[in-house]
Amino acid sequence: MTSNDTRGGAHHPLIELTLARLREFVREPEALFWSFLFPIVMTIAMAIAFPSRASQAVRVGVPSGAASDGLRKTLAADVGIALRDVPEGDELRELREGTVHVIVHPGDPPTYRFDPSRDESRVARLVVDNALKRAAGRADPWSAREDAVAIAGSRYVDWLIPGILGLGIMNNGMWSIGFMTVQARLRKLLKRLVASPMRKREFLMAPVLARLLFLTPEVAVPLLFGWLAFGMPIRGSVMSIAGVALIGALTFGAIGLLVGSRVRTFEAISGLMNLMSVPMWVLSGVFFSASNFPAVVQPVIQALPLTAFVDALRAVVLEGSTLTAVRGELMILATWMVLSFAIALRIFKWR
Amino acid sequence: MPLAVSCRELRKRYGDVIAVDGLSLDVHRGECFGLLGPNGAGKTTTIEILEGLLTPDTGDVEVLGLRWKTHERELRHRLGIQLQESQFTDKLTVEETLRLFRSFYAQGRSIDALLAMVELESKRRSWVVKLSGGQKQRLSIACALVGDPDLLFLDEPSTGLDPQSRRQLWSVLQTFRAGGGTIVLTTHYMDEAEVLCDRVAIVDHGRMIALDTPKALVSALAAPKMVVQEGTLEDVFMSLTGRHLRDE
């Protein structure tokens, strides 16, 4: 009955453990669907919410009624201005909602009503001011020659897509590994596995390796989508993009293991995962630049794994940087990866 | 040849509860040894200490002449273990599950031989989640036998099984013994102990209160009224541990 060939036809345990995780994942169609759809849905939503503003007219309001006729005529002549009438009681509401960015009251001189803390309102005020003063006969000392260039890759959507790609890899890595670990612990499967001669290290490495096999579509789908739908430039080589994505995926897989290393309930793992990931959604510059935060917190922000990952992805995708050029970010990721894995291996609860 | 299992003066406490209270026992090679007792008697704690999954507070354990502290890897390769509540991954097939466990052992049985042994050939490609309780239990036994162990630990192997599944399980275990294997099992079914075990220890409150062959225990301890109609191990169990119901 004893078969003499090593492992009786089974592969190396690390391969078998990885295959088991892969099978478990692909047999869960919803998980598969969301991990590929999430970055696309997110990109479309953000591209609709924040379109490229270069050619947009500023939105200017004037009070309804005949008193505004002169203003209306002057402002309507400027192609950079989209004009609308604002009834008297609605002024503050329309300003608040951004229907108009500035409201001009006729008078001598006219009054500009706007919120100076809003960028688009300050721009609208300048455009209006310029149009009105020119119409009133202002003579400009000179007109600068304009050298307009269109830089593909500098639009918000170009900047956003690598950020969302990074966010997706973080989420998929942390949540899938964290949840599967807690499930195996709850079902006492972990306890059964350590009762066998399985090596604990190999068990912990398997889900991280399994993640890597899904990495190619996970990276390719959002990048190709950005390229086809928005004309986002992909300047980096396949090698450097793959290299950064690989190190990022390994890092967040290891962090997922660490987060799930002692937890016994789904409620607790959800809470812990959110505690780890939500601050990075905000701080790591996925949706808006991390440089908006004050200088005191910058060292902390720069040390976060998602900041390093997103910065490195943007550099290789948009600027065509090499792996050597982003070695600082890669070192931060590698540090998180090694420490998380080593701590997870030490504190992991198998029962 | 060393004993299959030898332990002395095991003690394990959880807070105020003393789960195992100075328990000693020897299991011989080739023997089937049963640990009997009501729920909460300390059977599972005892067997998990022997399996190297729990460390006793005090006491001494030798398995196959080896100690957990110094020979864990060798022991893991030579033991087969079935745990009370472990569930395998729902969406792996029977064959994939067995292959996974098989990969951990350098030596062992072939997947085909194991499937034949536990009569799961027709379920080879079924997901674990689709198996009946009895089939899951047989898969669990097959995973315990995958490394061709010298010693098999089973914790309540037939709990929740219908009579046919139990008989099928018994025949698998009898085949294993016929090949020279040693078994340590816990159960609270007296008929199972009588059929399978060479010797049984009755455990209550973490202590051993009786140890002998099922037959000797019956003739010595079954209540006198059972003399006419021959006594069973069930009567012995009841007279030793009391008749009141216990909750876990």
Coordinates of C-alpha atoms in Angstrom, one line a residue, chain A residues 123-285:
Chain A
V123 CA -10.0 82.1 -10.9
A124 CA -13.5 83.2 -11.9
R125 CA -13.0 86.5 -10.1
L126 CA -9.8 87.1 -12.1
V127 CA -11.5 86.3 -15.4
V128 CA -14.5 88.5 -14.7
D129 CA -12.3 91.4 -13.4
N130 CA -10.1 91.2 -16.6
A131 CA -13.2 91.1 -18.9
L132 CA -14.9 94.1 -17.2
K133 CA -11.8 96.3 -17.0
R134 CA -11.0 95.7 -20.7
A135 CA -14.5 96.5 -21.7
A136 CA -14.2 99.7 -19.6
G137 CA -11.3 100.7 -21.8
R138 CA -8.2 99.6 -19.8
A139 CA -5.1 99.7 -21.9
D140 CA -2.7 96.8 -21.2
P141 CA 1.0 97.8 -21.3
W142 CA 1.7 94.7 -23.3
S143 CA 0.3 91.2 -24.1
A144 CA 2.4 88.2 -23.4
R145 CA 2.9 85.6 -26.1
E146 CA 1.4 82.4 -25.0
D147 CA 3.2 79.1 -25.5
A148 CA 0.5 76.5 -24.8
V149 CA 1.6 72.9 -24.6
A150 CA -0.5 69.9 -23.9
I151 CA 1.3 67.4 -21.8
A152 CA -0.3 63.9 -21.9
G153 CA 0.2 62.4 -18.5
S154 CA -0.3 65.6 -16.5
R155 CA -4.1 65.4 -16.4
Y156 CA -5.8 64.4 -13.2
V157 CA -7.1 61.2 -14.7
D158 CA -3.5 60.2 -15.7
W159 CA -2.3 60.8 -12.2
L160 CA -5.3 59.0 -10.7
I161 CA -5.1 55.7 -12.5
P162 CA -1.8 54.5 -11.1
G163 CA -3.1 55.6 -7.6
I164 CA -6.2 53.5 -8.0
L165 CA -4.1 50.6 -9.3
G166 CA -2.0 50.8 -6.1
L167 CA -5.1 51.0 -3.9
G168 CA -6.6 47.9 -5.7
I169 CA -3.5 45.8 -5.1
M170 CA -3.4 46.9 -1.5
N171 CA -7.1 46.0 -0.9
N172 CA -7.0 42.7 -2.7
G173 CA -3.9 41.6 -1.0
M174 CA -4.9 42.5 2.5
W175 CA -8.5 41.5 2.5
S176 CA -8.3 38.2 0.6
I177 CA -5.4 37.0 2.7
G178 CA -6.8 38.3 6.0
F179 CA -10.2 36.8 5.5
M180 CA -9.0 33.4 4.3
T181 CA -6.7 33.2 7.3
V182 CA -9.5 33.9 9.8
Q183 CA -11.8 31.5 8.1
A184 CA -9.2 28.7 8.3
R185 CA -8.7 29.5 11.9
L186 CA -12.4 29.5 12.7
R187 CA -12.9 26.2 11.0
K188 CA -9.9 24.7 13.0
L189 CA -8.3 23.9 9.7
L190 CA -5.1 25.7 10.8
K191 CA -5.0 23.4 13.9
R192 CA -5.4 20.4 11.7
L193 CA -2.6 21.6 9.4
V194 CA -0.1 22.1 12.2
A195 CA -0.9 18.6 13.4
S196 CA 0.7 17.4 10.1
P197 CA 4.3 17.8 9.2
M198 CA 3.5 20.9 7.1
R199 CA 6.0 23.7 7.5
K200 CA 4.4 26.8 8.9
R201 CA 6.6 29.1 6.8
E202 CA 5.3 27.4 3.6
F203 CA 1.7 27.8 4.7
L204 CA 2.2 31.5 5.3
M205 CA 4.1 32.0 2.0
A206 CA 1.5 30.2 -0.2
P207 CA -1.3 32.8 -0.1
V208 CA 1.2 35.6 -0.9
L209 CA 2.5 33.6 -3.9
A210 CA -1.1 32.8 -5.0
R211 CA -1.7 36.5 -5.1
L212 CA 1.1 37.0 -7.6
L213 CA -0.6 34.8 -10.2
F214 CA -3.5 37.3 -10.3
L215 CA -1.2 40.2 -10.4
T216 CA -0.8 40.3 -14.2
P217 CA -4.5 40.9 -15.0
E218 CA -4.9 43.1 -11.9
V219 CA -2.2 45.5 -13.3
A220 CA -3.0 45.1 -17.0
V221 CA -6.7 45.7 -16.8
P222 CA -6.7 49.2 -15.2
L223 CA -3.6 50.4 -17.2
L224 CA -5.1 49.2 -20.5
F225 CA -8.4 50.7 -19.6
G226 CA -6.7 54.1 -18.9
W227 CA -4.7 53.9 -22.1
L228 CA -7.8 53.0 -24.3
A229 CA -10.4 55.1 -22.6
F230 CA -8.4 58.2 -21.6
G231 CA -5.3 58.1 -23.7
M232 CA -3.2 57.8 -20.5
P233 CA 0.5 57.4 -21.5
I234 CA 2.3 54.3 -20.4
R235 CA 6.0 55.4 -20.6
G236 CA 7.7 52.8 -18.3
S237 CA 8.9 49.4 -19.5
V238 CA 6.8 46.4 -18.8
M239 CA 9.7 45.1 -16.7
S240 CA 9.8 48.1 -14.3
I241 CA 6.0 48.3 -14.0
A242 CA 6.0 44.5 -13.3
G243 CA 8.8 44.9 -10.8
V244 CA 7.1 47.6 -8.8
A245 CA 3.7 45.8 -8.9
L246 CA 5.4 42.6 -7.7
I247 CA 7.1 44.1 -4.7
G248 CA 3.9 46.0 -3.8
A249 CA 1.7 42.9 -4.0
L250 CA 4.2 40.9 -1.8
T251 CA 4.3 43.7 0.7
F252 CA 0.5 44.0 1.1
G253 CA 0.1 40.2 1.2
A254 CA 2.5 40.1 4.1
I255 CA 0.7 43.0 5.8
G256 CA -2.6 41.0 5.3
L257 CA -1.0 38.0 7.0
L258 CA 0.1 40.1 9.9
V259 CA -3.3 41.7 10.4
G260 CA -4.9 38.3 10.3
S261 CA -2.3 36.6 12.4
R262 CA -4.3 36.4 15.7
V263 CA -7.8 37.4 14.9
R264 CA -10.7 35.0 15.5
T265 CA -13.8 36.7 14.1
F266 CA -14.8 38.3 10.9
E267 CA -15.9 41.5 12.8
A268 CA -12.5 41.9 14.3
I269 CA -10.7 41.3 11.0
S270 CA -12.9 43.9 9.2
G271 CA -12.2 46.5 12.0
L272 CA -8.5 45.9 11.9
M273 CA -8.3 45.9 8.1
N274 CA -10.1 49.3 8.1
L275 CA -7.9 50.6 10.8
M276 CA -4.9 49.8 8.7
S277 CA -6.1 50.8 5.3
V278 CA -8.5 53.7 5.6
P279 CA -5.8 56.2 6.9
M280 CA -3.7 55.2 3.8
W281 CA -6.7 55.9 1.5
V282 CA -6.6 59.4 2.8
L283 CA -3.0 60.1 3.5
S284 CA -1.1 58.3 0.8
G285 CA -2.0 60.6 -2.1

